[in-house]
mmCIF file of C-alpha atoms and ligand atoms in Angstrom:
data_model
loop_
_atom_site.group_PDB
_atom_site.id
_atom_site.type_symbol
_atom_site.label_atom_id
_atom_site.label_comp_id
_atom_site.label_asym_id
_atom_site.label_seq_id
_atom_site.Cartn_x
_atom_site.Cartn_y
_atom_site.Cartn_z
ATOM 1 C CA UNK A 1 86.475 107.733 123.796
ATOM 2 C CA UNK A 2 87.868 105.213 121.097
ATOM 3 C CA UNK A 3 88.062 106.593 118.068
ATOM 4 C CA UNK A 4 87.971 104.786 114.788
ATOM 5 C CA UNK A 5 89.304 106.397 111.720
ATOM 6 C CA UNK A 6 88.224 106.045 108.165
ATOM 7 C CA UNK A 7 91.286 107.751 105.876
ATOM 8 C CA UNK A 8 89.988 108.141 102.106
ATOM 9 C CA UNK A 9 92.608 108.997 99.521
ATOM 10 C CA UNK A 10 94.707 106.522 101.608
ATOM 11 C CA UNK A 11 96.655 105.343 98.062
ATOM 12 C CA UNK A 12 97.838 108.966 97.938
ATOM 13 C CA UNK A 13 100.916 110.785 98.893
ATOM 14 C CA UNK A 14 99.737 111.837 102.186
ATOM 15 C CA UNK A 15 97.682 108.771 102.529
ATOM 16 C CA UNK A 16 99.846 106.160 102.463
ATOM 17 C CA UNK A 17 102.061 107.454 104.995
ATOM 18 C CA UNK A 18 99.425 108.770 107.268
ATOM 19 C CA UNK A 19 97.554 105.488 107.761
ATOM 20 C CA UNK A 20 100.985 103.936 108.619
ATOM 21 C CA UNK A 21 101.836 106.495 111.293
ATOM 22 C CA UNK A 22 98.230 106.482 112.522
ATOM 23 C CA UNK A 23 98.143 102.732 112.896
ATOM 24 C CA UNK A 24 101.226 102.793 114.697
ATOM 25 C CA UNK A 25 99.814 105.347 117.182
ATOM 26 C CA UNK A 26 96.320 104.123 117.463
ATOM 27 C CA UNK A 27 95.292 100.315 117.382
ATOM 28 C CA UNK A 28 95.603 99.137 113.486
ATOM 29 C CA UNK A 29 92.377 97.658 113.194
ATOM 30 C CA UNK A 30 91.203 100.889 114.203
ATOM 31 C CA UNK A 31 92.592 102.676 111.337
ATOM 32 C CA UNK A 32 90.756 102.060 107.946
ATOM 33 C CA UNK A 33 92.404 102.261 104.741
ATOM 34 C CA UNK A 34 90.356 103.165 101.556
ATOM 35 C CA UNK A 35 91.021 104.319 97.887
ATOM 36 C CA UNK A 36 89.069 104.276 95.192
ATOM 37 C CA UNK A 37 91.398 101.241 93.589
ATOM 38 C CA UNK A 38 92.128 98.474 95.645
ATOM 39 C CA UNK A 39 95.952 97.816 94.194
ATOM 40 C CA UNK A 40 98.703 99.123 94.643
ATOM 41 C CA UNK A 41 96.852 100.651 98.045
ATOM 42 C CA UNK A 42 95.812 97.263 100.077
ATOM 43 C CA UNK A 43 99.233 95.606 99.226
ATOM 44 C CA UNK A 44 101.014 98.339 100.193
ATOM 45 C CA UNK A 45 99.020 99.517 103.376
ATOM 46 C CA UNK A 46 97.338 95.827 104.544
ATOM 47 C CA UNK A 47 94.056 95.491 106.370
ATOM 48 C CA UNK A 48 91.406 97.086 107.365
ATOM 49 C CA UNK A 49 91.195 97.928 103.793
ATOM 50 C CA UNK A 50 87.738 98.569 101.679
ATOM 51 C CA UNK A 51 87.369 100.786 98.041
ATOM 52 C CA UNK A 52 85.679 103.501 98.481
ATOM 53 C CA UNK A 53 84.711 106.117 95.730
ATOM 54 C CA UNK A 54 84.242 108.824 97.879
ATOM 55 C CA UNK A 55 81.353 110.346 95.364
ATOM 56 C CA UNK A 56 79.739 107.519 96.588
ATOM 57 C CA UNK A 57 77.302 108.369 99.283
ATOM 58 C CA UNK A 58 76.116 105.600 100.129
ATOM 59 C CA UNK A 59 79.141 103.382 100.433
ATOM 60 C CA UNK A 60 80.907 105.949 102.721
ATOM 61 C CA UNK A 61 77.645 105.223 104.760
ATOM 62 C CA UNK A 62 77.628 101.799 104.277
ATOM 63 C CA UNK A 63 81.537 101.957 105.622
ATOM 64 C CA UNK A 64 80.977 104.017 108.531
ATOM 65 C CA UNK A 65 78.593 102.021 109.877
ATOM 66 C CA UNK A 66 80.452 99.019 109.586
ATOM 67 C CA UNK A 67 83.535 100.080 111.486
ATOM 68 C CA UNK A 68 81.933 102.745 113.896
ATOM 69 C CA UNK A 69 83.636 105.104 112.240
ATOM 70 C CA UNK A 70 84.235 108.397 114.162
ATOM 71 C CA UNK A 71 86.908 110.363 112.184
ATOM 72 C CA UNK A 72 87.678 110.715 108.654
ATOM 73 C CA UNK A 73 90.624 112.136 106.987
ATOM 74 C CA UNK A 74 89.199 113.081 103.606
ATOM 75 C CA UNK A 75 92.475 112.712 101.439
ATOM 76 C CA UNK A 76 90.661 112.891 98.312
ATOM 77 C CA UNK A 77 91.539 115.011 95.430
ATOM 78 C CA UNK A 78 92.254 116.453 91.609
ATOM 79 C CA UNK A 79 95.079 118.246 92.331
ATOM 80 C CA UNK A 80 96.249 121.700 90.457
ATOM 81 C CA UNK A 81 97.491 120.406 87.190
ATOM 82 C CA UNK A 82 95.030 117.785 86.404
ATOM 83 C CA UNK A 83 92.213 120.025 87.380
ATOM 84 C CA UNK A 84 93.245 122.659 85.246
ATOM 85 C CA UNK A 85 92.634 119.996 82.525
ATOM 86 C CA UNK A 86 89.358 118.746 83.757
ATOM 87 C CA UNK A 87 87.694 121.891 85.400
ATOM 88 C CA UNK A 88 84.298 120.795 86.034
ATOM 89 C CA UNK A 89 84.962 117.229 86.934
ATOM 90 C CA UNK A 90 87.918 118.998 89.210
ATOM 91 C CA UNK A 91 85.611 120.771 90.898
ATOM 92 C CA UNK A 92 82.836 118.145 91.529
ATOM 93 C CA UNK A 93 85.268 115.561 92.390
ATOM 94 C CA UNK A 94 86.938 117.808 94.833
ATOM 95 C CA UNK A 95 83.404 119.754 96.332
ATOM 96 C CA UNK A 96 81.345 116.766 96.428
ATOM 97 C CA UNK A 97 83.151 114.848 98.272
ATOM 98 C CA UNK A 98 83.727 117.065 100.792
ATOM 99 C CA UNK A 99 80.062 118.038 101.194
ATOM 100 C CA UNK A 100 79.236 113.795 101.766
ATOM 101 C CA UNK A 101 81.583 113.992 104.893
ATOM 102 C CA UNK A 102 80.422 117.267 106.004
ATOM 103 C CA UNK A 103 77.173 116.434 105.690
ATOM 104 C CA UNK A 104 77.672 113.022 107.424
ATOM 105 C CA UNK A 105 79.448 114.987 110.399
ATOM 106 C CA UNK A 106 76.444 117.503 110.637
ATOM 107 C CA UNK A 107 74.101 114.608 111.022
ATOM 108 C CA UNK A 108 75.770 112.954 113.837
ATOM 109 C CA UNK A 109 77.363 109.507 111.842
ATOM 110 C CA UNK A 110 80.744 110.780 112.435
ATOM 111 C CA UNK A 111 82.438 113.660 115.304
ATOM 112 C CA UNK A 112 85.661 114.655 113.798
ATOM 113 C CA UNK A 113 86.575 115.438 110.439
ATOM 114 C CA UNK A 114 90.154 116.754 108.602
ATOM 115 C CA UNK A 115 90.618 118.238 105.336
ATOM 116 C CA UNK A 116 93.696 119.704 103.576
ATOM 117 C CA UNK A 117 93.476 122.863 101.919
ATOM 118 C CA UNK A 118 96.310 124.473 100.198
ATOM 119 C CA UNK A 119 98.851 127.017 98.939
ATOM 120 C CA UNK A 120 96.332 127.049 96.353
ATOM 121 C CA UNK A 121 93.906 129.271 97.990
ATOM 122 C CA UNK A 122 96.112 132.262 97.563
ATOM 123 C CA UNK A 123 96.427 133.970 93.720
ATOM 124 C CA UNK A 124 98.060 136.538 92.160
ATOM 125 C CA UNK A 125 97.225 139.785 94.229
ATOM 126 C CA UNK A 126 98.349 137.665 97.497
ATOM 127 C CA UNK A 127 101.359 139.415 98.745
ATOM 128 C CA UNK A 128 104.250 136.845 97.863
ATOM 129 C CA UNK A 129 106.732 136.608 100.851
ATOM 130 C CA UNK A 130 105.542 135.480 104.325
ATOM 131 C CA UNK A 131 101.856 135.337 102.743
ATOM 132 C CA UNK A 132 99.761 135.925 106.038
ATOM 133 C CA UNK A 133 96.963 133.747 107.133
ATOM 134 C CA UNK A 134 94.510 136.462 106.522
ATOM 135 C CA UNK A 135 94.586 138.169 103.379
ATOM 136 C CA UNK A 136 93.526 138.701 99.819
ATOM 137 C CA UNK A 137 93.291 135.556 98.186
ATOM 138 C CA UNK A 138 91.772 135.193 94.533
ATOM 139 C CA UNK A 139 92.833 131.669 93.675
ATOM 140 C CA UNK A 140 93.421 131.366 89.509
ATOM 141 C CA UNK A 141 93.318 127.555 89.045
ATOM 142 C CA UNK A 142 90.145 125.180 89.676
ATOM 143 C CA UNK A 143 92.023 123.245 92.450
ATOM 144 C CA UNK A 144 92.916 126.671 94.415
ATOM 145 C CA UNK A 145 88.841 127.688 93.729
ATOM 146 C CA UNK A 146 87.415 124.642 95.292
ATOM 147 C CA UNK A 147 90.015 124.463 97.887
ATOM 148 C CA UNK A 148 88.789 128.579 98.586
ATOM 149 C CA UNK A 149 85.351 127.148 98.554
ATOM 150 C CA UNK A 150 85.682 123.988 100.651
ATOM 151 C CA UNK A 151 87.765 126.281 103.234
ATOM 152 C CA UNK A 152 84.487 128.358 103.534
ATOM 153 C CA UNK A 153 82.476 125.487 103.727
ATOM 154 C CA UNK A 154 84.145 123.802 106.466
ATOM 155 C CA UNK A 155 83.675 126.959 108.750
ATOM 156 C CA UNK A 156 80.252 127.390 107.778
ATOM 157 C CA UNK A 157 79.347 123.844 108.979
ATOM 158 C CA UNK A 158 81.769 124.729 111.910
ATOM 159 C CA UNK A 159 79.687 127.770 112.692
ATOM 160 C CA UNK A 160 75.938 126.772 111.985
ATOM 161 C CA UNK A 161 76.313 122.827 113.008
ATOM 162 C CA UNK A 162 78.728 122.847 115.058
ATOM 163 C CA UNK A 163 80.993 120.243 113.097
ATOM 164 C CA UNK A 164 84.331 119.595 114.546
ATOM 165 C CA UNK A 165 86.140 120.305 110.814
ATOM 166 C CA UNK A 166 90.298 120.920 111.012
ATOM 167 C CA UNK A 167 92.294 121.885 107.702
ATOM 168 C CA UNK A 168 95.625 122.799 107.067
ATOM 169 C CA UNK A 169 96.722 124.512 103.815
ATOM 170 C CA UNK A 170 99.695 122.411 102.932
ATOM 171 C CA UNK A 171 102.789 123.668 100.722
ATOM 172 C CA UNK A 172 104.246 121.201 98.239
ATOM 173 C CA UNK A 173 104.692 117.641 100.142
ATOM 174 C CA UNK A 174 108.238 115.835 99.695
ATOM 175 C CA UNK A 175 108.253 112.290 99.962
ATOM 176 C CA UNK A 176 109.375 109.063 98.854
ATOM 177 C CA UNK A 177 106.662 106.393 99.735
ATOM 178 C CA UNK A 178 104.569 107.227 96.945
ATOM 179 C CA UNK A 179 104.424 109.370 94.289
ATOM 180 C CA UNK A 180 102.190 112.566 93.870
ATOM 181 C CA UNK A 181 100.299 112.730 91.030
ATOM 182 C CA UNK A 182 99.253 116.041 88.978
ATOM 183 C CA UNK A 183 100.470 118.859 90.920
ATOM 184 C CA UNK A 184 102.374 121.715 90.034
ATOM 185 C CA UNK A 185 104.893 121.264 93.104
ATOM 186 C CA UNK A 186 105.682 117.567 92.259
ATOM 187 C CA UNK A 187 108.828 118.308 90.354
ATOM 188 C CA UNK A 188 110.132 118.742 93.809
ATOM 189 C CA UNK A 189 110.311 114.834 94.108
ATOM 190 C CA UNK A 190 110.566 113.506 90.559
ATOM 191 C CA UNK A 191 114.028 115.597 90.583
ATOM 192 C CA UNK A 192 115.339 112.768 93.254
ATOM 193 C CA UNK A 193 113.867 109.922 90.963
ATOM 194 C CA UNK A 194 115.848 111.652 88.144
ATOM 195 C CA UNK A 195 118.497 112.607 90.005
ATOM 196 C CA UNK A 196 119.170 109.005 91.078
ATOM 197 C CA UNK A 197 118.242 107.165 87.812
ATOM 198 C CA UNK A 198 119.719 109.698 85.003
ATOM 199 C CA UNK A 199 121.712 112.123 87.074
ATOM 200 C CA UNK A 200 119.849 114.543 85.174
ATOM 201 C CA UNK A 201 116.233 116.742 85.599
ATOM 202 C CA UNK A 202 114.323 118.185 82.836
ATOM 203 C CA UNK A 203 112.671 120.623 85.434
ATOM 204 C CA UNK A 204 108.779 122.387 83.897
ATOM 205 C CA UNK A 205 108.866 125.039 86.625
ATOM 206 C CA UNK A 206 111.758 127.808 85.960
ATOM 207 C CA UNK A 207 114.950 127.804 87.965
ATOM 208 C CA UNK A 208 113.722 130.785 90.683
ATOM 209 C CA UNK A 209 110.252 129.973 91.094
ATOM 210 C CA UNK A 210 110.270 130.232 95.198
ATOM 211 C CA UNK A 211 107.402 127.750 96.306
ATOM 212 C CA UNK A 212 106.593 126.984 99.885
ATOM 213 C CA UNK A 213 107.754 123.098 100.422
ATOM 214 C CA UNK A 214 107.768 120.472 103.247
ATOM 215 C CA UNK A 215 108.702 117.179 103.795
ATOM 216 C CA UNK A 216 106.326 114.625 104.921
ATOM 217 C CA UNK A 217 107.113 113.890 107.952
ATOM 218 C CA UNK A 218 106.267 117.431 109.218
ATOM 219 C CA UNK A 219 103.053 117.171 107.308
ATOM 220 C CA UNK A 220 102.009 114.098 109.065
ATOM 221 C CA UNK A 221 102.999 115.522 112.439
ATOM 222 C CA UNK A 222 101.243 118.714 111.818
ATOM 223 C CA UNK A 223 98.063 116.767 110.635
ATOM 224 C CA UNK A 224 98.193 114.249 113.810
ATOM 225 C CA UNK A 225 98.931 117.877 115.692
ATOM 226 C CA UNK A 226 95.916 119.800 114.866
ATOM 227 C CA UNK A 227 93.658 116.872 114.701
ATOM 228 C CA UNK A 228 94.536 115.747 118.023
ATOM 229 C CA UNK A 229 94.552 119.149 119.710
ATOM 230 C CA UNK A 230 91.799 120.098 122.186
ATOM 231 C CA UNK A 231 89.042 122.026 120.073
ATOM 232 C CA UNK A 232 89.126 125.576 121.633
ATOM 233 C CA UNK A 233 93.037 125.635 120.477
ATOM 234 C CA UNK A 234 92.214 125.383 116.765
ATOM 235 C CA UNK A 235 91.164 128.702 116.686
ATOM 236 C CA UNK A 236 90.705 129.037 113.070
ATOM 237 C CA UNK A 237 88.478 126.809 111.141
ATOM 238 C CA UNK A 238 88.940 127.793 107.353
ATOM 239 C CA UNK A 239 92.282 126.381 107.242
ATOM 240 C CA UNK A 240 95.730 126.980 108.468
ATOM 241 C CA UNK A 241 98.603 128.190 106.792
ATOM 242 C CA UNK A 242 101.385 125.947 107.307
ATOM 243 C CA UNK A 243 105.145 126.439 106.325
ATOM 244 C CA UNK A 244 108.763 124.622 107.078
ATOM 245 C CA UNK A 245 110.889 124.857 103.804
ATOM 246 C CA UNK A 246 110.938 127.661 101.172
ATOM 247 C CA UNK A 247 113.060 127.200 97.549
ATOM 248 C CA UNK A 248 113.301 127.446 93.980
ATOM 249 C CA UNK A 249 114.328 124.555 91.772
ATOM 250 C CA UNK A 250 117.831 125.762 91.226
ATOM 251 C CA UNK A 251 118.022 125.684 95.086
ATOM 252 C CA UNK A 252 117.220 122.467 95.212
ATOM 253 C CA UNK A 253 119.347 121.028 93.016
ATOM 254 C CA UNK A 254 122.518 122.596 94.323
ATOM 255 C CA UNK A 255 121.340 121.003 97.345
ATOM 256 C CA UNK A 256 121.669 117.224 95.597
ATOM 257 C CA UNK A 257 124.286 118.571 93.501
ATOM 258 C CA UNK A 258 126.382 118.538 97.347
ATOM 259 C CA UNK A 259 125.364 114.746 97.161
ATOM 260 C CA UNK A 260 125.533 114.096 93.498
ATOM 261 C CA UNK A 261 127.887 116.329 92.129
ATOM 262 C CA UNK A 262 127.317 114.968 88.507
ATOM 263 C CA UNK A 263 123.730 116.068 88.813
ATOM 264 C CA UNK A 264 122.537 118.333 85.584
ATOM 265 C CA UNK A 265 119.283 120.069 85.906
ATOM 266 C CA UNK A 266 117.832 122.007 82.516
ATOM 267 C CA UNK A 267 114.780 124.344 82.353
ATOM 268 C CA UNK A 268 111.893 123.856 80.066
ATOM 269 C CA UNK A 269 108.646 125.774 81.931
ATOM 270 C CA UNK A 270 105.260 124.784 80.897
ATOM 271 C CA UNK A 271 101.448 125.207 81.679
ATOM 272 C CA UNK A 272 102.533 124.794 85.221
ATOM 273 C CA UNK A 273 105.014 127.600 85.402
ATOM 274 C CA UNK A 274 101.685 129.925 85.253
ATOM 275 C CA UNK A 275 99.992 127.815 87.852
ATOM 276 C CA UNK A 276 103.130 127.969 90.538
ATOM 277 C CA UNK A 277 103.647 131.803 89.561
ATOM 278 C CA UNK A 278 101.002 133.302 91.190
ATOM 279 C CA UNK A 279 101.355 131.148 94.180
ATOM 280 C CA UNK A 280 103.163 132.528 97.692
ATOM 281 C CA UNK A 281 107.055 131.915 97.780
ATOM 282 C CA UNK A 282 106.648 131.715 102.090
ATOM 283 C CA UNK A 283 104.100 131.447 104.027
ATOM 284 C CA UNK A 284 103.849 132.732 107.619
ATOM 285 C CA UNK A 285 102.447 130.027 109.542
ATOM 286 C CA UNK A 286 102.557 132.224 113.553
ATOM 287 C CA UNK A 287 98.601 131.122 113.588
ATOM 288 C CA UNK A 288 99.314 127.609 113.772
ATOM 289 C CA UNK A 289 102.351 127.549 115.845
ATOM 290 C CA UNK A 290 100.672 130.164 118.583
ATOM 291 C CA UNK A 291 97.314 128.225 118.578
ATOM 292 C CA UNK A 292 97.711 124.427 118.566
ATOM 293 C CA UNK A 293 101.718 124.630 118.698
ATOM 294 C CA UNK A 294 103.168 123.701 114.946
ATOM 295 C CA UNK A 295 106.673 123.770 114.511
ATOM 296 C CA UNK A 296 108.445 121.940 111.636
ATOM 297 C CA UNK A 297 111.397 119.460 112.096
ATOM 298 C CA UNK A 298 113.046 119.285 108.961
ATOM 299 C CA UNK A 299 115.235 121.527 107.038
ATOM 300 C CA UNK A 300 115.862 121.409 103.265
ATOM 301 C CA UNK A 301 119.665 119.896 104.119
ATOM 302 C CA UNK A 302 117.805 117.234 106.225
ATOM 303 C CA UNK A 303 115.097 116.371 103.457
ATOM 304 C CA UNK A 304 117.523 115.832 100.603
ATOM 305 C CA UNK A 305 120.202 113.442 102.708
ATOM 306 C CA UNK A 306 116.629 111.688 103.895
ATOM 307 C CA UNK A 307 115.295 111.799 100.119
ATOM 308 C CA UNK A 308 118.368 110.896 98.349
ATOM 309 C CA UNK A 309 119.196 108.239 100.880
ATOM 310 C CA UNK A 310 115.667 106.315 100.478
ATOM 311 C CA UNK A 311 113.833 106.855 96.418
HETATM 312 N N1 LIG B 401 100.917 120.286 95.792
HETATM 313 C C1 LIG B 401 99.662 120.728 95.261
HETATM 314 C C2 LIG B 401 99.724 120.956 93.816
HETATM 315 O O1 LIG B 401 100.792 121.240 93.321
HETATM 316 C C3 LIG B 401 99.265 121.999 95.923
HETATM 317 O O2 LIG B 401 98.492 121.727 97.019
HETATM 318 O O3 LIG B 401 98.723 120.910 93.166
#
């Protein structure tokens, strides 16, 4: 069958560099862009481009019908820091939108649907190291509640409807396309914009908080991967814990420090120190890798030469 993909969020971190790697596997006029801005996203990705706010019922319709949509990658999200700011608008930004493409899905408009979950999910009574994919989870923030929720939600319309619903539970994304934007794991990249710039971080996580990380290419594999594996391999349809790189911000910068010896890094936690400390430190991703056959590419030497090389 010839699918046609709608990506929302596709001005985002992920976005950005999953539309390019899904137009060059698919057709490109196959693969529609949308954000809820049209610049810098339509410059920067080209056509088929159209705005979408994703609250916006109507318009998703309106957009699925035009192109025969069948899949959509719902990219769309408050992420952990802002949300912790703006709980209720978090949450209805983040559950709403979800519930317009689930709902769409359950009545037929589209067959296929992804949608990230992440780290998040798991809270302070989650053991730390090598969190497993089943366990206690008791998220603390807004963004780890409705990604809890939405997780629940996309097995429930798996299980009653039938819906064809994939999720991964990403760690902190590297990359240097495009900037992330209110999470708690983004000093990982704005310490190579610093680095590079200043030669010198002023890092708001402390120097040993041990956060599961990975750099973007594996995420976009490991998307592609589970969304193009056959159905009865994805096994689990909450979400799937997914892992490559594990370190702490004083790890990290030794690692540039190899690179940039003149590098200085300085601590000053803040709200988001709390956020990131009662998140996992690894994650044991076995489910994945048995089921639909995730391994990771990249190791943490790899991402900084790559990082360093291109922001
Ligand atoms: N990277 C996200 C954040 O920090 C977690 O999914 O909010």
């Amino acid at each position: 069958m010839q699918e046609n993909i709608l990506v929302l969020g596709a001005g985002g971190q992920i976005g950005t560099e999953l539309v390019e790697t899904l137009r060059k596997k698919y057709s490109s006029a196959r693969v529609v862009a949308s954000d809820i801005k049209e610049e810098p996203a339509k410059t920067l990705l080209g056509e088929p481009f159209e705005v979408i706010d994703a609250m916006d019922r109507d318009r998703l319709e309106e957009i699925v019908a035009k192109y025969k949509i069948t899949q959509v990658y719902h990219l769309v999200a408050m992420l952990s820091a802002t949300a912790e700011k703006m709980p209720r608008k978090g949450w209805d930004l983040n559950m709403e939108t979800l519930f317009h493409v689930l709902e769409m899905a359950r009545e037929g408009k589209i067959n296929k649907v992804f949608w990230p979950s992440s780290i998040a999910v798991f809270g302070p009574d989650t053991p730390r190291q090598n969190t497993p994919q089943h366990t206690v989870m008791n998220p603390t923030t807004v963004y780890g509640i409705s990604k809890l929720s939405g997780e629940l939600w996309c097995a429930y319309y798996h299980e009653k409807y039938g819906v064809d619903v994939r999720s991964l539970r990403y760690p902190g994304l590297i990359s240097y396309k495009t900037l992330p934007g209110g999470g708690t794991t983004d000093y990982a990249v704005d310490i190579f914009h610093q680095a590079k710039a200043r030669g010198q971080y002023e890092c708001f996580l402390a120097e040993d908080t041990t956060l599961p990380m990975m750099y973007m290419p594996d995420a976009i594999k490991a998307t592609i991967g589970i969304m193009e594996a056959p159905s009865e391999q994805v096994k689990i349809r909450t979400s799937y814990n997914l892992a490559a790189l594990s370190f702490d911000p004083r790890t990290l910068a030794k690692a540039i420090q190899e690179h940039l010896p003149e590098f200085r890094i300085n601590y000053v936690p803040d709200y988001r120190q709390a956020i990131a400390r009662n998140w996992p430190g690894s994650i044991d991703d076995s489910a994945a890798r048995t089921d639909w056959g995730w391994k990771p590419a990249f190791s943490l030497k790899d991402m900084v030469r790559e990082m360093l090389a291109n922001v």
